Amino acid sequence: ITKGKLMNKIKQNYEEILELLFKISYLCLTFATFISVIYMSPVQPILVKLTLLLGVVVILVRLLHWKKYGKMPCLILMILFCMSFLLSIVMNRQYGMTADLKWLIWTGIQFFGLYVCDLNREEEKYEREFTILSHIFIIVTVIAAIASLIMLAKSYGEFLITADKEFIVTGFKWDRLWGVYTDPNYGAVCSVIGIILSGLYLIKKKGAVKLVYAFALIMNYAYMIFSDSRTGILALVLCGGLFLYLWCVSKFQAKKILKSLLVVICVFAVALSVGEVAKTQNITYQKKVAAEQAKKKVVQKKKQPLTARQKNIQDDASNGRLAIWQSAIEIWESSPAYGAGYSTVVPYAKEHVPDTYIVNNSQGDYTSMHDTFFCVLAYQGGIGAILFVLIAFRIFFYVVKNVFTESGERKFDVTAMLCSVGCVAISMMFLMDGIYTNSPSAAVLWLFSGYLVRYSYRKKNEEM
């Protein structure tokens, strides 16, 4: 081996190790942000600094070797999206710039750190990276699910206040299992992704190790059911159902379509029925425990911040989302080009559209629009919203055909990635997810989208 080739090999290994460390750090940060006990500890701020440092270094290294990354599909649209975000920040500078500049940096890290891949790197190296990251995701979600289910069994539920005066719910409250997650909807989406990834390795592995993945799948399913998240149920039925269907199609071969559909319908009918029975039995158990505790001591009832939410569910199936989405449209109408900014949307709304729902309701001010498209529309206006839609469609149409026509060894890997990204897409319809937040599902969205786009790019080139 020549000296030049040796130096190139060392540089390549350095980049690969740096990128993997950064991606592991980012994934750990997202879980630390959405698992309450870690979020309230000194660990989370340390992970923020570490991930930020690694992310900036990774992007700088990629700029130095831009030829390897410059042809990544969607890259130009992402640069334009960040420029749109910067425009919004500048145009709304009278309300403050610091917080949004921070989120502009994180958006750049998601796009150019997580999503962008080396199009020339060997396939096996990205396969190994996916295996490592997906197993970290499975392990953390299983531990979180088990800890949450223990809270459920002990009828534990508590309200916590962070040092920054943030209100956090833990355990079982209001007939929902929040568990260790700061939000049961995000937790449920993580569990569904954990189910799909566990299902992937349940298919791929042989022998007794299959039991480990089966256990992981069951624990994540149990958390998702008791979280009572409609977003989680929808993601499981649509994305988990698609993954199961595609596996059945490859398994049964002849008469595959009808037989596969029947298997999927039966599996989900049984699973969801068992889940509903378990939830009903759990509510009865929790009421019995509460009644026994009430006999032992006088319970002084306090008005809790989310009590109104339960009543809203009965009166409004959207749980207030329709009113929030209407607010996003009203804010966009007042600033159609560049929006009101992310962190500045509340002071902007109070000045320009004071009667809009997000700043004129009984629950308090809303920053999130509970739908990522409406978030972009309100924060970055029409320019940002158009770019957001173009990015989504560009990635989807670039990868979907290649995933469904794959018949080789990577078939189930790319299918699991696509279904996991689909879970995040469903989450983005009802939550602020994917962008403007460092969530585990956002990590999955940009990591797996990058892997899928790179895979499709290589496959198209090989076919030419």
Short mmCIF file of C-alpha atoms in Angstrom, two decimals:
data_model
loop_
_atom_site.label_atom_id
_atom_site.label_comp_id
_atom_site.label_asym_id
_atom_site.label_seq_id
_atom_site.Cartn_x
_atom_site.Cartn_y
_atom_site.Cartn_z
CA ILE A 1 0.00 0.00 0.00
CA THR A 2 1.37 3.42 -0.95
CA LYS A 3 1.81 6.26 1.52
CA GLY A 4 -0.91 8.29 -0.23
CA LYS A 5 -3.44 5.47 -0.05
CA LEU A 6 -2.57 4.88 3.60
CA MET A 7 -3.20 8.55 4.45
CA ASN A 8 -6.53 8.50 2.60
CA LYS A 9 -7.52 5.37 4.52
CA ILE A 10 -6.68 7.02 7.85
CA LYS A 11 -8.67 10.14 6.90
CA GLN A 12 -11.63 8.03 5.81
CA ASN A 13 -11.64 6.07 9.08
CA TYR A 14 -11.36 9.31 11.03
CA GLU A 15 -14.43 10.73 9.27
CA GLU A 16 -16.44 7.54 9.76
CA ILE A 17 -15.64 7.31 13.48
CA LEU A 18 -16.37 11.01 14.00
CA GLU A 19 -19.71 10.74 12.21
CA LEU A 20 -20.74 7.63 14.15
CA LEU A 21 -19.83 9.25 17.50
CA PHE A 22 -21.84 12.33 16.55
CA LYS A 23 -24.90 10.30 15.53
CA ILE A 24 -24.78 8.23 18.72
CA SER A 25 -24.42 11.43 20.76
CA TYR A 26 -27.36 13.05 18.97
CA LEU A 27 -29.59 10.00 19.45
CA CYS A 28 -28.69 9.87 23.16
CA LEU A 29 -29.39 13.61 23.46
CA THR A 30 -32.87 13.20 22.00
CA PHE A 31 -33.76 10.47 24.47
CA ALA A 32 -32.28 12.53 27.31
CA THR A 33 -34.53 15.42 26.27
CA PHE A 34 -37.71 13.30 26.25
CA ILE A 35 -37.06 11.04 29.25
CA SER A 36 -37.97 13.09 32.31
CA VAL A 37 -35.46 11.75 34.86
CA ILE A 38 -32.53 12.42 32.48
CA TYR A 39 -33.96 15.71 31.25
CA MET A 40 -33.99 17.04 34.83
CA SER A 41 -30.44 15.82 35.53
CA PRO A 42 -27.07 17.46 34.67
CA VAL A 43 -26.58 14.80 31.96
CA GLN A 44 -28.85 16.47 29.39
CA PRO A 45 -26.99 19.83 29.27
CA ILE A 46 -23.69 17.96 28.90
CA LEU A 47 -25.09 15.98 25.96
CA VAL A 48 -26.31 19.22 24.39
CA LYS A 49 -22.81 20.71 24.43
CA LEU A 50 -21.13 17.47 23.29
CA THR A 51 -23.57 16.93 20.43
CA LEU A 52 -23.39 20.55 19.34
CA LEU A 53 -19.59 20.41 19.26
CA LEU A 54 -19.48 17.10 17.37
CA GLY A 55 -22.16 18.25 14.94
CA VAL A 56 -20.34 21.47 14.06
CA VAL A 57 -17.05 19.56 13.60
CA VAL A 58 -18.75 16.97 11.35
CA ILE A 59 -20.26 19.70 9.16
CA LEU A 60 -16.92 21.53 8.93
CA VAL A 61 -15.18 18.29 7.89
CA ARG A 62 -17.83 17.76 5.22
CA LEU A 63 -17.32 21.28 3.92
CA LEU A 64 -13.62 20.52 3.54
CA HIS A 65 -14.51 17.39 1.54
CA TRP A 66 -17.62 18.82 -0.12
CA LYS A 67 -17.15 16.84 -3.35
CA LYS A 68 -18.11 13.63 -1.52
CA TYR A 69 -21.30 15.14 -0.15
CA GLY A 70 -22.28 17.86 -2.65
CA LYS A 71 -24.35 15.56 -4.91
CA MET A 72 -26.62 14.39 -2.07
CA PRO A 73 -30.21 14.74 -3.37
CA CYS A 74 -32.28 17.48 -1.64
CA LEU A 75 -29.18 19.32 -0.38
CA ILE A 76 -29.98 22.59 -2.23
CA LEU A 77 -33.57 22.61 -0.96
CA MET A 78 -32.32 22.17 2.62
CA ILE A 79 -29.87 25.06 2.24
CA LEU A 80 -32.73 27.23 0.94
CA PHE A 81 -34.93 26.15 3.87
CA CYS A 82 -32.25 27.28 6.33
CA MET A 83 -31.95 30.58 4.46
CA SER A 84 -35.73 30.97 4.78
CA PHE A 85 -35.43 30.36 8.52
CA LEU A 86 -32.69 33.01 8.73
CA LEU A 87 -34.88 35.47 6.80
CA SER A 88 -37.70 34.92 9.28
CA ILE A 89 -35.32 35.50 12.21
CA VAL A 90 -34.00 38.76 10.75
CA MET A 91 -37.44 40.09 9.84
CA ASN A 92 -38.76 39.38 13.36
CA ARG A 93 -35.62 40.53 15.19
CA GLN A 94 -37.55 43.03 17.31
CA TYR A 95 -38.94 40.07 19.31
CA GLY A 96 -35.52 38.49 19.89
CA MET A 97 -33.08 36.45 17.83
CA THR A 98 -31.03 34.29 20.20
CA ALA A 99 -33.43 31.36 20.63
CA ASP A 100 -34.22 31.08 16.92
CA LEU A 101 -30.56 31.30 15.93
CA LYS A 102 -30.00 28.34 18.23
CA TRP A 103 -32.71 26.37 16.43
CA LEU A 104 -31.31 27.39 13.06
CA ILE A 105 -28.04 25.73 14.11
CA TRP A 106 -29.87 22.57 15.22
CA THR A 107 -31.81 22.50 11.93
CA GLY A 108 -28.49 22.67 10.07
CA ILE A 109 -27.15 19.83 12.22
CA GLN A 110 -30.19 17.69 11.40
CA PHE A 111 -29.92 18.37 7.66
CA PHE A 112 -26.17 18.47 7.08
CA GLY A 113 -25.03 16.28 9.98
CA LEU A 114 -27.65 13.51 10.17
CA TYR A 115 -29.18 13.43 6.70
CA VAL A 116 -26.22 14.05 4.39
CA CYS A 117 -24.19 10.93 3.55
CA ASP A 118 -21.00 10.11 1.67
CA LEU A 119 -22.34 8.81 -1.63
CA ASN A 120 -19.09 6.96 -2.40
CA ARG A 121 -18.64 5.14 0.90
CA GLU A 122 -18.92 1.36 0.95
CA GLU A 123 -22.44 0.01 1.52
CA GLU A 124 -21.30 -2.26 4.37
CA LYS A 125 -20.15 0.69 6.47
CA TYR A 126 -23.55 2.36 6.43
CA GLU A 127 -25.20 -1.01 7.08
CA ARG A 128 -23.04 -1.36 10.20
CA GLU A 129 -23.89 2.19 11.26
CA PHE A 130 -27.62 1.50 10.86
CA THR A 131 -27.29 -1.70 12.90
CA ILE A 132 -25.58 0.11 15.77
CA LEU A 133 -28.03 3.04 15.87
CA SER A 134 -31.13 0.87 15.49
CA HIS A 135 -30.03 -1.36 18.38
CA ILE A 136 -29.42 1.68 20.58
CA PHE A 137 -32.95 2.80 19.73
CA ILE A 138 -34.41 -0.62 20.59
CA ILE A 139 -32.49 -0.88 23.87
CA VAL A 140 -33.48 2.58 25.11
CA THR A 141 -37.16 2.20 24.17
CA VAL A 142 -37.35 -1.21 25.85
CA ILE A 143 -35.80 0.11 29.08
CA ALA A 144 -38.13 3.13 28.96
CA ALA A 145 -41.14 0.87 28.35
CA ILE A 146 -40.26 -1.47 31.22
CA ALA A 147 -39.68 1.42 33.64
CA SER A 148 -42.98 2.98 32.56
CA LEU A 149 -44.89 -0.29 32.99
CA ILE A 150 -43.44 -0.67 36.49
CA MET A 151 -44.82 2.81 37.28
CA LEU A 152 -48.18 1.63 35.95
CA ALA A 153 -48.15 -1.52 38.09
CA LYS A 154 -47.37 0.58 41.17
CA SER A 155 -50.01 3.19 40.29
CA TYR A 156 -47.28 5.80 40.45
CA GLY A 157 -47.99 9.25 39.08
CA GLU A 158 -46.41 12.55 39.96
CA PHE A 159 -46.11 16.16 38.80
CA LEU A 160 -42.58 17.55 38.67
CA ILE A 161 -41.26 21.08 38.28
CA THR A 162 -37.84 21.56 36.71
CA ALA A 163 -35.31 24.19 37.76
CA ASP A 164 -36.54 26.29 34.82
CA LYS A 165 -40.16 26.04 36.10
CA GLU A 166 -41.23 23.56 33.42
CA PHE A 167 -44.18 21.35 34.33
CA ILE A 168 -43.56 17.62 33.78
CA VAL A 169 -45.91 14.66 34.24
CA THR A 170 -44.52 11.22 35.08
CA GLY A 171 -46.08 7.82 35.62
CA PHE A 172 -49.80 7.15 35.15
CA LYS A 173 -51.99 10.25 35.10
CA TRP A 174 -55.41 11.08 33.63
CA ASP A 175 -55.92 7.51 32.46
CA ARG A 176 -52.73 7.68 30.34
CA LEU A 177 -49.32 6.17 30.85
CA TRP A 178 -46.79 8.96 30.51
CA GLY A 179 -44.21 6.78 32.24
CA VAL A 180 -40.65 8.05 31.93
CA TYR A 181 -41.43 10.11 28.82
CA THR A 182 -42.16 13.83 29.05
CA ASP A 183 -44.97 13.36 26.49
CA PRO A 184 -46.87 10.08 25.91
CA ASN A 185 -47.47 10.86 22.22
CA TYR A 186 -43.76 11.15 21.45
CA GLY A 187 -43.18 8.09 23.64
CA ALA A 188 -45.80 6.10 21.75
CA VAL A 189 -44.26 7.00 18.38
CA CYS A 190 -40.84 5.91 19.70
CA SER A 191 -42.38 2.62 20.81
CA VAL A 192 -43.92 2.00 17.38
CA ILE A 193 -40.53 2.61 15.76
CA GLY A 194 -39.06 0.24 18.36
CA ILE A 195 -41.68 -2.35 17.35
CA ILE A 196 -40.76 -2.07 13.66
CA LEU A 197 -37.02 -2.29 14.32
CA SER A 198 -37.52 -5.23 16.69
CA GLY A 199 -39.63 -6.88 13.99
CA LEU A 200 -36.80 -6.37 11.51
CA TYR A 201 -34.28 -8.26 13.63
CA LEU A 202 -36.89 -10.84 14.58
CA ILE A 203 -37.00 -11.64 10.85
CA LYS A 204 -33.26 -11.45 10.25
CA LYS A 205 -31.91 -13.27 13.29
CA LYS A 206 -31.96 -17.01 13.95
CA GLY A 207 -32.17 -19.16 17.06
CA ALA A 208 -32.92 -18.17 20.65
CA VAL A 209 -31.86 -14.55 20.12
CA LYS A 210 -35.23 -14.07 18.40
CA LEU A 211 -36.80 -14.19 21.88
CA VAL A 212 -34.92 -11.02 22.84
CA TYR A 213 -36.42 -9.10 19.95
CA ALA A 214 -39.87 -10.59 20.58
CA PHE A 215 -39.64 -9.37 24.18
CA ALA A 216 -38.59 -5.90 22.98
CA LEU A 217 -41.54 -5.82 20.59
CA ILE A 218 -44.04 -6.83 23.30
CA MET A 219 -42.74 -4.29 25.84
CA ASN A 220 -42.92 -1.45 23.32
CA TYR A 221 -46.40 -2.53 22.28
CA ALA A 222 -47.55 -2.57 25.91
CA TYR A 223 -46.29 0.97 26.49
CA MET A 224 -47.91 2.21 23.29
CA ILE A 225 -51.29 0.74 24.29
CA PHE A 226 -51.30 2.16 27.82
CA SER A 227 -50.08 5.57 26.63
CA ASP A 228 -53.53 5.87 24.99
CA SER A 229 -51.97 7.79 22.11
CA ARG A 230 -54.15 7.99 19.01
CA THR A 231 -51.07 9.10 17.07
CA GLY A 232 -49.26 5.94 18.19
CA ILE A 233 -52.18 3.70 17.20
CA LEU A 234 -52.38 5.30 13.76
CA ALA A 235 -48.62 4.92 13.23
CA LEU A 236 -48.76 1.26 14.31
CA VAL A 237 -51.70 0.37 12.08
CA LEU A 238 -50.43 2.14 8.96
CA CYS A 239 -46.64 1.72 9.21
CA GLY A 240 -46.44 -1.42 11.32
CA GLY A 241 -49.17 -2.90 9.14
CA LEU A 242 -47.24 -2.05 5.97
CA PHE A 243 -44.06 -3.67 7.33
CA LEU A 244 -45.96 -6.82 8.33
CA TYR A 245 -47.74 -6.94 4.96
CA LEU A 246 -44.50 -6.70 2.98
CA TRP A 247 -42.98 -9.46 5.09
CA CYS A 248 -46.04 -11.64 4.46
CA VAL A 249 -45.85 -10.99 0.71
CA SER A 250 -42.24 -12.19 0.62
CA LYS A 251 -43.09 -15.18 2.82
CA PHE A 252 -46.17 -16.58 1.11
CA GLN A 253 -45.24 -15.96 -2.54
CA ALA A 254 -48.27 -17.56 -4.30
CA LYS A 255 -51.66 -16.03 -3.47
CA LYS A 256 -49.61 -13.50 -1.60
CA ILE A 257 -51.81 -10.40 -1.75
CA LEU A 258 -55.03 -11.86 -0.32
CA LYS A 259 -53.29 -14.14 2.16
CA SER A 260 -51.01 -11.32 3.36
CA LEU A 261 -53.92 -8.94 3.84
CA LEU A 262 -55.82 -11.54 5.86
CA VAL A 263 -52.80 -12.16 8.09
CA VAL A 264 -52.30 -8.41 8.71
CA ILE A 265 -56.01 -7.88 9.47
CA CYS A 266 -56.12 -10.84 11.88
CA VAL A 267 -52.92 -9.86 13.68
CA PHE A 268 -54.04 -6.27 14.21
CA ALA A 269 -57.60 -7.24 15.13
CA VAL A 270 -56.29 -9.53 17.88
CA ALA A 271 -53.54 -7.14 19.04
CA LEU A 272 -55.78 -4.08 19.25
CA SER A 273 -58.61 -6.04 20.89
CA VAL A 274 -56.24 -7.38 23.55
CA GLY A 275 -54.91 -3.84 24.01
CA GLU A 276 -58.41 -2.40 24.55
CA VAL A 277 -59.26 -5.10 27.08
CA ALA A 278 -55.96 -4.45 28.90
CA LYS A 279 -56.65 -0.70 29.03
CA THR A 280 -60.17 -1.26 30.40
CA GLN A 281 -58.92 -3.66 33.06
CA ASN A 282 -56.15 -1.25 34.00
CA ILE A 283 -58.57 1.66 34.48
CA THR A 284 -60.69 -0.53 36.79
CA TYR A 285 -57.57 -1.52 38.73
CA GLN A 286 -56.35 2.08 39.04
CA LYS A 287 -59.76 3.24 40.33
CA LYS A 288 -59.71 0.48 42.92
CA VAL A 289 -56.22 1.49 44.08
CA ALA A 290 -57.26 5.16 44.25
CA ALA A 291 -60.34 4.25 46.32
CA GLU A 292 -58.22 2.26 48.78
CA GLN A 293 -55.76 5.13 49.12
CA ALA A 294 -58.61 7.57 49.72
CA LYS A 295 -59.80 5.49 52.67
CA LYS A 296 -56.40 5.69 54.35
CA LYS A 297 -55.99 9.45 54.07
CA VAL A 298 -57.96 12.49 53.10
CA VAL A 299 -57.02 13.46 49.61
CA GLN A 300 -57.08 17.18 48.95
CA LYS A 301 -57.88 17.68 45.29
CA LYS A 302 -55.97 20.36 43.47
CA LYS A 303 -56.74 21.90 40.13
CA GLN A 304 -54.17 20.54 37.68
CA PRO A 305 -53.01 22.32 34.51
CA LEU A 306 -54.28 19.68 32.09
CA THR A 307 -57.75 19.03 33.59
CA ALA A 308 -59.31 21.16 30.84
CA ARG A 309 -57.65 18.92 28.26
CA GLN A 310 -59.76 15.91 29.25
CA LYS A 311 -62.96 17.88 28.88
CA ASN A 312 -61.79 19.18 25.51
CA ILE A 313 -61.37 15.61 24.21
CA GLN A 314 -65.04 14.93 24.93
CA ASP A 315 -66.16 18.17 23.29
CA ASP A 316 -63.64 18.21 20.45
CA ALA A 317 -62.12 15.07 18.93
CA SER A 318 -59.19 17.13 17.64
CA ASN A 319 -58.37 18.15 21.24
CA GLY A 320 -58.11 21.80 20.22
CA ARG A 321 -55.88 21.16 17.22
CA LEU A 322 -58.35 22.57 14.69
CA ALA A 323 -58.37 25.90 16.55
CA ILE A 324 -54.56 25.89 16.74
CA TRP A 325 -54.26 25.12 13.02
CA GLN A 326 -56.64 27.99 12.30
CA SER A 327 -54.32 30.22 14.34
CA ALA A 328 -51.37 29.14 12.19
CA ILE A 329 -53.30 30.21 9.08
CA GLU A 330 -54.21 33.56 10.66
CA ILE A 331 -50.57 34.22 11.58
CA TRP A 332 -49.49 33.27 8.05
CA GLU A 333 -52.07 35.63 6.57
CA SER A 334 -50.59 38.48 8.63
CA SER A 335 -47.04 37.63 7.40
CA PRO A 336 -47.42 35.51 4.25
CA ALA A 337 -43.81 35.51 3.02
CA TYR A 338 -41.51 34.94 6.01
CA GLY A 339 -43.83 34.20 8.96
CA ALA A 340 -43.52 35.11 12.63
CA GLY A 341 -40.46 33.07 13.67
CA TYR A 342 -40.41 29.99 15.88
CA SER A 343 -39.54 31.32 19.35
CA THR A 344 -41.09 34.71 18.56
CA VAL A 345 -44.49 33.53 17.37
CA VAL A 346 -46.26 34.31 20.67
CA PRO A 347 -45.13 37.97 21.02
CA TYR A 348 -45.73 38.42 17.29
CA ALA A 349 -49.28 37.04 17.57
CA LYS A 350 -50.06 39.22 20.60
CA GLU A 351 -49.12 42.31 18.62
CA HIS A 352 -50.50 41.49 15.17
CA VAL A 353 -53.34 38.96 15.71
CA PRO A 354 -54.27 39.29 19.41
CA ASP A 355 -57.62 37.51 18.98
CA THR A 356 -56.10 34.33 17.54
CA TYR A 357 -56.52 31.14 19.56
CA ILE A 358 -52.87 30.43 20.49
CA VAL A 359 -52.70 33.62 22.59
CA ASN A 360 -56.39 33.97 23.43
CA ASN A 361 -57.60 30.83 25.25
CA SER A 362 -58.08 29.52 28.79
CA GLN A 363 -55.10 27.12 28.73
CA GLY A 364 -52.29 29.62 28.09
CA ASP A 365 -50.07 30.57 25.15
CA TYR A 366 -49.18 27.96 22.54
CA THR A 367 -45.84 27.95 20.74
CA SER A 368 -46.39 24.65 18.92
CA MET A 369 -49.05 24.41 16.20
CA HIS A 370 -49.39 20.62 16.75
CA ASP A 371 -48.68 19.93 13.08
CA THR A 372 -45.26 20.41 11.54
CA PHE A 373 -46.56 21.87 8.27
CA PHE A 374 -48.62 24.47 10.13
CA CYS A 375 -45.61 25.17 12.35
CA VAL A 376 -43.49 25.94 9.28
CA LEU A 377 -46.32 28.00 7.75
CA ALA A 378 -46.61 30.15 10.89
CA TYR A 379 -42.88 30.37 11.67
CA GLN A 380 -41.38 30.72 8.17
CA GLY A 381 -44.34 31.78 6.06
CA GLY A 382 -45.12 30.66 2.53
CA ILE A 383 -41.47 30.47 1.46
CA GLY A 384 -40.56 28.03 4.22
CA ALA A 385 -43.78 26.02 3.79
CA ILE A 386 -43.19 25.53 0.04
CA LEU A 387 -39.60 24.45 0.64
CA PHE A 388 -40.72 22.08 3.39
CA VAL A 389 -43.25 20.40 1.07
CA LEU A 390 -40.67 20.18 -1.74
CA ILE A 391 -38.16 18.49 0.60
CA ALA A 392 -40.79 15.97 1.75
CA PHE A 393 -41.96 15.10 -1.77
CA ARG A 394 -38.43 15.03 -3.17
CA ILE A 395 -37.28 12.48 -0.58
CA PHE A 396 -40.47 10.39 -0.81
CA PHE A 397 -40.55 10.03 -4.58
CA TYR A 398 -36.77 9.54 -4.74
CA VAL A 399 -36.79 6.50 -2.46
CA VAL A 400 -40.21 4.85 -2.51
CA LYS A 401 -39.90 3.04 -5.87
CA ASN A 402 -36.44 1.71 -5.05
CA VAL A 403 -37.56 0.43 -1.66
CA PHE A 404 -40.57 -1.46 -2.99
CA THR A 405 -38.64 -2.99 -5.88
CA GLU A 406 -35.71 -4.16 -3.73
CA SER A 407 -35.50 -7.95 -3.63
CA GLY A 408 -31.99 -8.54 -2.30
CA GLU A 409 -30.52 -8.91 1.18
CA ARG A 410 -31.31 -5.31 2.11
CA LYS A 411 -35.06 -5.62 1.38
CA PHE A 412 -36.21 -5.65 4.99
CA ASP A 413 -33.62 -3.11 6.14
CA VAL A 414 -34.84 -0.45 3.72
CA THR A 415 -38.48 -1.42 4.33
CA ALA A 416 -38.01 -0.98 8.10
CA MET A 417 -36.33 2.39 7.52
CA LEU A 418 -39.18 3.56 5.27
CA CYS A 419 -41.86 2.41 7.74
CA SER A 420 -39.99 4.09 10.62
CA VAL A 421 -39.82 7.34 8.66
CA GLY A 422 -43.54 6.89 7.96
CA CYS A 423 -44.18 6.77 11.73
CA VAL A 424 -42.45 10.13 12.11
CA ALA A 425 -44.44 11.54 9.18
CA ILE A 426 -47.67 10.57 10.97
CA SER A 427 -46.34 12.10 14.19
CA MET A 428 -45.63 15.32 12.28
CA MET A 429 -49.31 15.53 11.34
CA PHE A 430 -50.35 15.94 14.98
CA LEU A 431 -47.20 17.11 16.81
CA MET A 432 -44.32 19.47 16.25
CA ASP A 433 -41.82 16.81 15.26
CA GLY A 434 -39.01 16.30 12.77
CA ILE A 435 -37.82 19.91 12.84
CA TYR A 436 -37.73 22.62 15.55
CA THR A 437 -37.22 19.81 18.05
CA ASN A 438 -34.51 17.33 19.05
CA SER A 439 -36.72 14.27 19.52
CA PRO A 440 -35.83 10.57 19.03
CA SER A 441 -38.28 10.49 16.12
CA ALA A 442 -36.56 13.52 14.53
CA ALA A 443 -33.27 11.61 14.75
CA VAL A 444 -34.89 8.62 13.01
CA LEU A 445 -36.42 10.87 10.34
CA TRP A 446 -33.15 12.44 9.20
CA LEU A 447 -30.84 9.47 9.78
CA PHE A 448 -33.04 6.96 7.99
CA SER A 449 -34.06 9.39 5.24
CA GLY A 450 -30.36 9.95 4.54
CA TYR A 451 -29.68 6.22 4.41
CA LEU A 452 -32.64 5.65 2.08
CA VAL A 453 -31.70 8.48 -0.28
CA ARG A 454 -28.09 7.29 -0.42
CA TYR A 455 -29.26 3.72 -1.07
CA SER A 456 -31.55 4.91 -3.89
CA TYR A 457 -28.79 7.07 -5.39
CA ARG A 458 -26.39 4.12 -5.50
CA LYS A 459 -29.05 1.80 -6.90
CA LYS A 460 -29.97 4.23 -9.68
CA ASN A 461 -26.32 4.67 -10.63
CA GLU A 462 -25.76 0.92 -10.72
CA GLU A 463 -28.73 0.48 -13.06
CA MET A 464 -27.44 3.10 -15.52
#
